[in-house]
Amino acid sequence: DAKTTQPNSMESNEEEPVHLPCNHSTISGTDYIHWYRQLPSQGPEYVIHGLTSNVNNRMASLAIAEDRKSSTLILHRATLRDAAVYYCILRLYQGAQKLVFGQGTRLTINP
Amino acid sequence: DARVTQTPRHKVTEMGQEVTMRCQPILGHNTVFWYRQTMMQGLELLAYFRNRAPLDDSGMPKDRFSAEMPDATLATLKIQPSEPRDSAVYFCGTTAGDKNEQFFGPGTRLTVL
């Protein structure tokens, strides 16, 4: 599985945008970029995924670099409930659907 | 509100005892994953099933761990005998067909003394 690199931790303030970076320089053409988050004492939760184009949903936006070697998860207006560990994961669309989790980024939101 | 259910939520046992953890997938989800999370190793995939058949159990210690899906509504993860190093939170994740989103249960926190 191709590897992703994320900062160990980030901090932001409530009601401000948050940009969580992820590097994946060895990504292959068939790898989708997935983001999951894990709130304290809960199981992981799907956030968003994309292949080449930027994506938006009710939770977040995903900005994918033109060369696909990096991506950024954007929380437009962070709330205290967004404090979690955010995982950037590469996954083949077809075949195996397993998720290989790295260490993720621990996001702290200050009131 | 469809959710993945896991039981028990907490389990404390003594070394050498058998432990069985259960997962009820969301109705219609045919792929079930078992993950283990520890502070040292993070989230690790142990095994997964599709349509009740095992697809990959390479992450699972074969001598003491076993995973099964007796039917489409139940997946089990068994440890026999349990050891202190098995202490972790065990998560079940499920998904439907070739869908992208994986849904996770609340986990079973296992403590082996």
mmCIF file of C-alpha atoms in Angstrom:
data_model
loop_
_atom_site.group_PDB
_atom_site.id
_atom_site.type_symbol
_atom_site.label_atom_id
_atom_site.label_comp_id
_atom_site.label_asym_id
_atom_site.label_seq_id
_atom_site.Cartn_x
_atom_site.Cartn_y
_atom_site.Cartn_z
ATOM 1 C CA ASP A 1 0.000 0.000 0.000
ATOM 2 C CA ALA A 2 1.252 3.463 -0.876
ATOM 3 C CA LYS A 3 2.300 5.498 2.134
ATOM 4 C CA THR A 4 0.876 8.787 3.389
ATOM 5 C CA THR A 5 2.597 11.361 5.594
ATOM 6 C CA GLN A 6 0.705 13.662 7.938
ATOM 7 C CA PRO A 7 1.766 16.027 10.718
ATOM 8 C CA ASN A 8 1.410 14.423 14.136
ATOM 9 C CA SER A 9 -0.676 17.248 15.527
ATOM 10 C CA MET A 10 -2.291 20.555 14.635
ATOM 11 C CA GLU A 11 -4.132 23.178 16.580
ATOM 12 C CA SER A 12 -6.757 25.673 15.515
ATOM 13 C CA ASN A 13 -9.382 27.974 16.944
ATOM 14 C CA GLU A 14 -13.097 27.501 16.988
ATOM 15 C CA GLU A 15 -15.001 28.939 14.012
ATOM 16 C CA GLU A 16 -11.827 29.247 11.937
ATOM 17 C CA PRO A 17 -10.962 27.173 8.856
ATOM 18 C CA VAL A 18 -8.585 24.251 9.273
ATOM 19 C CA HIS A 19 -6.348 22.855 6.539
ATOM 20 C CA LEU A 20 -5.035 19.363 7.231
ATOM 21 C CA PRO A 21 -2.249 18.349 4.837
ATOM 22 C CA CYS A 22 -1.343 14.887 3.573
ATOM 23 C CA ASN A 23 1.584 13.882 1.385
ATOM 24 C CA HIS A 24 1.356 10.775 -0.786
ATOM 25 C CA SER A 25 4.196 11.026 -3.270
ATOM 26 C CA THR A 26 4.027 7.332 -4.249
ATOM 27 C CA ILE A 27 0.326 7.358 -5.095
ATOM 28 C CA SER A 28 -0.661 5.267 -8.116
ATOM 29 C CA GLY A 29 -3.186 6.164 -10.774
ATOM 30 C CA THR A 30 -5.844 3.876 -9.293
ATOM 31 C CA ASP A 31 -5.518 5.026 -5.683
ATOM 32 C CA TYR A 32 -8.373 6.995 -4.199
ATOM 33 C CA ILE A 33 -7.631 9.422 -1.369
ATOM 34 C CA HIS A 34 -9.813 8.805 1.669
ATOM 35 C CA TRP A 35 -10.133 10.716 4.901
ATOM 36 C CA TYR A 36 -11.497 9.291 8.107
ATOM 37 C CA ARG A 37 -11.566 10.794 11.570
ATOM 38 C CA GLN A 38 -11.764 9.282 15.010
ATOM 39 C CA LEU A 39 -13.391 11.226 17.797
ATOM 40 C CA PRO A 40 -12.372 10.378 21.368
ATOM 41 C CA SER A 41 -13.616 6.965 22.508
ATOM 42 C CA GLN A 42 -15.339 6.267 19.187
ATOM 43 C CA GLY A 43 -14.710 4.221 16.082
ATOM 44 C CA PRO A 44 -13.377 5.876 12.939
ATOM 45 C CA GLU A 45 -15.838 7.850 10.839
ATOM 46 C CA TYR A 46 -15.760 8.448 7.095
ATOM 47 C CA VAL A 47 -15.216 12.071 6.107
ATOM 48 C CA ILE A 48 -14.627 12.305 2.367
ATOM 49 C CA HIS A 49 -12.811 10.758 -0.571
ATOM 50 C CA GLY A 50 -11.653 11.741 -4.040
ATOM 51 C CA LEU A 51 -9.562 10.700 -7.033
ATOM 52 C CA THR A 52 -8.446 13.760 -9.023
ATOM 53 C CA SER A 53 -10.956 16.558 -8.683
ATOM 54 C CA ASN A 54 -11.663 18.568 -5.566
ATOM 55 C CA VAL A 55 -14.646 17.290 -3.601
ATOM 56 C CA ASN A 56 -17.120 18.886 -1.233
ATOM 57 C CA ASN A 57 -19.632 17.366 1.158
ATOM 58 C CA ARG A 58 -21.505 18.451 4.245
ATOM 59 C CA MET A 59 -18.553 17.689 6.510
ATOM 60 C CA ALA A 60 -15.540 18.987 4.630
ATOM 61 C CA SER A 61 -13.781 19.733 1.361
ATOM 62 C CA LEU A 62 -10.914 17.802 -0.187
ATOM 63 C CA ALA A 63 -8.400 19.659 -2.306
ATOM 64 C CA ILE A 64 -6.169 17.395 -4.422
ATOM 65 C CA ALA A 65 -2.957 18.669 -5.991
ATOM 66 C CA GLU A 66 -2.724 18.506 -9.757
ATOM 67 C CA ASP A 67 0.053 15.882 -9.593
ATOM 68 C CA ARG A 68 -1.916 14.026 -6.889
ATOM 69 C CA LYS A 69 1.152 13.792 -4.674
ATOM 70 C CA SER A 70 -0.567 15.701 -1.900
ATOM 71 C CA SER A 71 -4.012 16.630 -0.685
ATOM 72 C CA THR A 72 -5.602 18.863 1.928
ATOM 73 C CA LEU A 73 -8.685 18.263 4.006
ATOM 74 C CA ILE A 74 -10.460 21.529 4.699
ATOM 75 C CA LEU A 75 -12.835 22.076 7.587
ATOM 76 C CA HIS A 76 -14.427 25.393 6.718
ATOM 77 C CA ARG A 77 -15.490 26.421 10.200
ATOM 78 C CA ALA A 78 -14.119 24.251 12.955
ATOM 79 C CA THR A 79 -16.158 23.495 16.041
ATOM 80 C CA LEU A 80 -15.099 21.869 19.290
ATOM 81 C CA ARG A 81 -16.741 18.664 18.033
ATOM 82 C CA ASP A 82 -14.198 18.500 15.215
ATOM 83 C CA ALA A 83 -11.411 17.702 17.690
ATOM 84 C CA ALA A 84 -10.278 14.248 16.585
ATOM 85 C CA VAL A 85 -7.513 12.255 14.923
ATOM 86 C CA TYR A 86 -7.738 12.651 11.146
ATOM 87 C CA TYR A 87 -6.439 9.867 8.927
ATOM 88 C CA CYS A 88 -5.482 10.231 5.263
ATOM 89 C CA ILE A 89 -5.609 6.826 3.540
ATOM 90 C CA LEU A 90 -4.978 5.631 -0.009
ATOM 91 C CA ARG A 91 -7.186 2.858 -1.239
ATOM 92 C CA LEU A 92 -7.700 0.995 -4.497
ATOM 93 C CA TYR A 93 -11.180 1.486 -5.883
ATOM 94 C CA GLN A 94 -11.566 -2.029 -7.127
ATOM 95 C CA GLY A 95 -10.857 -5.182 -5.228
ATOM 96 C CA ALA A 96 -9.620 -4.941 -1.665
ATOM 97 C CA GLN A 97 -11.499 -2.385 0.353
ATOM 98 C CA LYS A 98 -9.345 -2.594 3.429
ATOM 99 C CA LEU A 99 -8.191 0.605 5.069
ATOM 100 C CA VAL A 100 -4.557 0.869 6.135
ATOM 101 C CA PHE A 101 -4.405 3.506 8.855
ATOM 102 C CA GLY A 102 -1.283 5.538 9.584
ATOM 103 C CA GLN A 103 -0.760 7.590 12.723
ATOM 104 C CA GLY A 104 -2.953 10.445 11.564
ATOM 105 C CA THR A 105 -3.068 14.068 12.692
ATOM 106 C CA ARG A 106 -4.433 14.892 16.124
ATOM 107 C CA LEU A 107 -6.455 18.085 15.724
ATOM 108 C CA THR A 108 -7.053 20.252 18.777
ATOM 109 C CA ILE A 109 -9.651 23.010 18.625
ATOM 110 C CA ASN A 110 -9.334 25.889 21.044
ATOM 111 C CA PRO A 111 -12.490 27.662 22.233
ATOM 112 C CA ASP B 1 -30.627 4.959 12.110
ATOM 113 C CA ALA B 2 -28.467 2.088 10.845
ATOM 114 C CA ARG B 3 -25.425 1.398 12.989
ATOM 115 C CA VAL B 4 -22.812 -1.266 13.487
ATOM 116 C CA THR B 5 -23.282 -2.931 16.856
ATOM 117 C CA GLN B 6 -20.507 -4.466 18.908
ATOM 118 C CA THR B 7 -20.779 -6.470 22.104
ATOM 119 C CA PRO B 8 -19.545 -6.436 24.746
ATOM 120 C CA ARG B 9 -18.406 -2.818 24.970
ATOM 121 C CA HIS B 10 -15.948 -3.669 27.735
ATOM 122 C CA LYS B 11 -14.385 -6.946 28.767
ATOM 123 C CA VAL B 12 -11.934 -7.653 31.570
ATOM 124 C CA THR B 13 -10.578 -11.162 31.751
ATOM 125 C CA GLU B 14 -7.660 -13.117 33.072
ATOM 126 C CA MET B 15 -4.815 -14.474 31.015
ATOM 127 C CA GLY B 16 -5.627 -17.850 29.503
ATOM 128 C CA GLN B 17 -9.369 -17.275 29.289
ATOM 129 C CA GLU B 18 -11.339 -17.403 26.044
ATOM 130 C CA VAL B 19 -12.748 -14.106 24.778
ATOM 131 C CA THR B 20 -15.468 -13.747 22.152
ATOM 132 C CA MET B 21 -16.331 -10.394 20.604
ATOM 133 C CA ARG B 22 -19.379 -9.926 18.420
ATOM 134 C CA CYS B 23 -20.281 -7.561 15.619
ATOM 135 C CA GLN B 24 -23.651 -7.024 13.992
ATOM 136 C CA PRO B 25 -23.185 -5.400 10.558
ATOM 137 C CA ILE B 26 -25.570 -2.862 9.137
ATOM 138 C CA LEU B 27 -28.326 -4.721 7.287
ATOM 139 C CA GLY B 28 -27.224 -5.278 3.705
ATOM 140 C CA HIS B 29 -23.519 -4.787 4.371
ATOM 141 C CA ASN B 30 -21.697 -7.834 3.043
ATOM 142 C CA THR B 31 -18.115 -6.936 3.951
ATOM 143 C CA VAL B 32 -16.936 -7.024 7.560
ATOM 144 C CA PHE B 33 -13.541 -5.913 8.856
ATOM 145 C CA TRP B 34 -11.906 -6.469 12.237
ATOM 146 C CA TYR B 35 -9.358 -3.903 13.449
ATOM 147 C CA ARG B 36 -7.359 -3.642 16.659
ATOM 148 C CA GLN B 37 -6.190 -0.356 18.150
ATOM 149 C CA THR B 38 -3.418 0.113 20.700
ATOM 150 C CA MET B 39 -1.436 3.165 21.703
ATOM 151 C CA MET B 40 1.766 1.662 20.340
ATOM 152 C CA GLN B 41 0.543 0.238 17.027
ATOM 153 C CA GLY B 42 -2.439 2.404 16.203
ATOM 154 C CA LEU B 43 -5.237 0.875 14.113
ATOM 155 C CA GLU B 44 -4.321 -2.465 12.544
ATOM 156 C CA LEU B 45 -6.423 -4.625 10.253
ATOM 157 C CA LEU B 46 -6.756 -8.163 11.597
ATOM 158 C CA ALA B 47 -9.091 -9.804 9.082
ATOM 159 C CA TYR B 48 -11.993 -9.218 6.751
ATOM 160 C CA PHE B 49 -14.842 -11.136 5.178
ATOM 161 C CA ARG B 50 -17.019 -10.658 2.138
ATOM 162 C CA ASN B 51 -20.285 -12.528 1.773
ATOM 163 C CA ARG B 52 -19.237 -14.462 4.903
ATOM 164 C CA ALA B 53 -16.069 -15.827 3.259
ATOM 165 C CA PRO B 54 -12.683 -14.820 4.682
ATOM 166 C CA LEU B 55 -10.701 -12.683 2.226
ATOM 167 C CA ASP B 56 -7.672 -11.735 4.260
ATOM 168 C CA ASP B 57 -6.646 -12.725 7.756
ATOM 169 C CA SER B 58 -2.937 -12.084 7.394
ATOM 170 C CA GLY B 59 -2.969 -9.530 10.208
ATOM 171 C CA MET B 60 -4.271 -11.995 12.736
ATOM 172 C CA PRO B 61 -2.139 -14.208 15.013
ATOM 173 C CA LYS B 62 -3.330 -17.591 13.774
ATOM 174 C CA ASP B 63 -2.431 -19.613 16.817
ATOM 175 C CA ARG B 64 -4.852 -17.862 19.155
ATOM 176 C CA PHE B 65 -7.205 -15.705 17.086
ATOM 177 C CA SER B 66 -10.085 -16.859 14.930
ATOM 178 C CA ALA B 67 -12.716 -14.887 13.032
ATOM 179 C CA GLU B 68 -15.963 -16.197 11.607
ATOM 180 C CA MET B 69 -19.298 -15.091 10.170
ATOM 181 C CA PRO B 70 -21.863 -17.713 11.192
ATOM 182 C CA ASP B 71 -24.498 -15.794 9.257
ATOM 183 C CA ALA B 72 -24.952 -12.453 7.496
ATOM 184 C CA THR B 73 -26.031 -10.722 10.705
ATOM 185 C CA LEU B 74 -23.172 -11.776 12.969
ATOM 186 C CA ALA B 75 -19.382 -11.704 12.882
ATOM 187 C CA THR B 76 -17.265 -13.026 15.744
ATOM 188 C CA LEU B 77 -13.659 -12.592 16.789
ATOM 189 C CA LYS B 78 -12.381 -15.122 19.266
ATOM 190 C CA ILE B 79 -9.138 -15.207 21.254
ATOM 191 C CA GLN B 80 -8.129 -18.448 22.948
ATOM 192 C CA PRO B 81 -6.113 -18.338 25.106
ATOM 193 C CA SER B 82 -5.982 -14.607 25.768
ATOM 194 C CA GLU B 83 -2.749 -12.874 26.790
ATOM 195 C CA PRO B 84 -2.057 -9.452 28.361
ATOM 196 C CA ARG B 85 -0.620 -8.211 25.033
ATOM 197 C CA ASP B 86 -4.088 -8.696 23.497
ATOM 198 C CA SER B 87 -5.376 -5.778 25.575
ATOM 199 C CA ALA B 88 -6.683 -3.269 23.045
ATOM 200 C CA VAL B 89 -9.833 -1.805 21.551
ATOM 201 C CA TYR B 90 -11.249 -4.031 18.828
ATOM 202 C CA PHE B 91 -13.329 -2.351 16.117
ATOM 203 C CA CYS B 92 -15.628 -3.880 13.581
ATOM 204 C CA GLY B 93 -16.158 -2.024 10.300
ATOM 205 C CA THR B 94 -18.711 -2.881 7.633
ATOM 206 C CA THR B 95 -19.459 -1.812 4.104
ATOM 207 C CA ALA B 96 -21.874 -2.704 1.318
ATOM 208 C CA GLY B 97 -20.621 -4.184 -1.922
ATOM 209 C CA ASP B 98 -18.140 -1.904 -3.617
ATOM 210 C CA LYS B 99 -19.147 1.207 -1.707
ATOM 211 C CA ASN B 100 -16.446 3.558 -0.529
ATOM 212 C CA GLU B 101 -17.675 4.426 2.939
ATOM 213 C CA GLN B 102 -16.857 2.067 5.765
ATOM 214 C CA PHE B 103 -18.960 2.230 8.929
ATOM 215 C CA PHE B 104 -17.437 1.393 12.279
ATOM 216 C CA GLY B 105 -18.885 0.119 15.515
ATOM 217 C CA PRO B 106 -18.121 1.663 18.913
ATOM 218 C CA GLY B 107 -15.498 -0.969 19.694
ATOM 219 C CA THR B 108 -14.875 -3.551 22.409
ATOM 220 C CA ARG B 109 -12.297 -2.516 24.990
ATOM 221 C CA LEU B 110 -10.499 -5.680 26.093
ATOM 222 C CA THR B 111 -8.289 -5.859 29.162
ATOM 223 C CA VAL B 112 -6.427 -9.079 29.833
ATOM 224 C CA LEU B 113 -4.912 -9.242 33.300
#
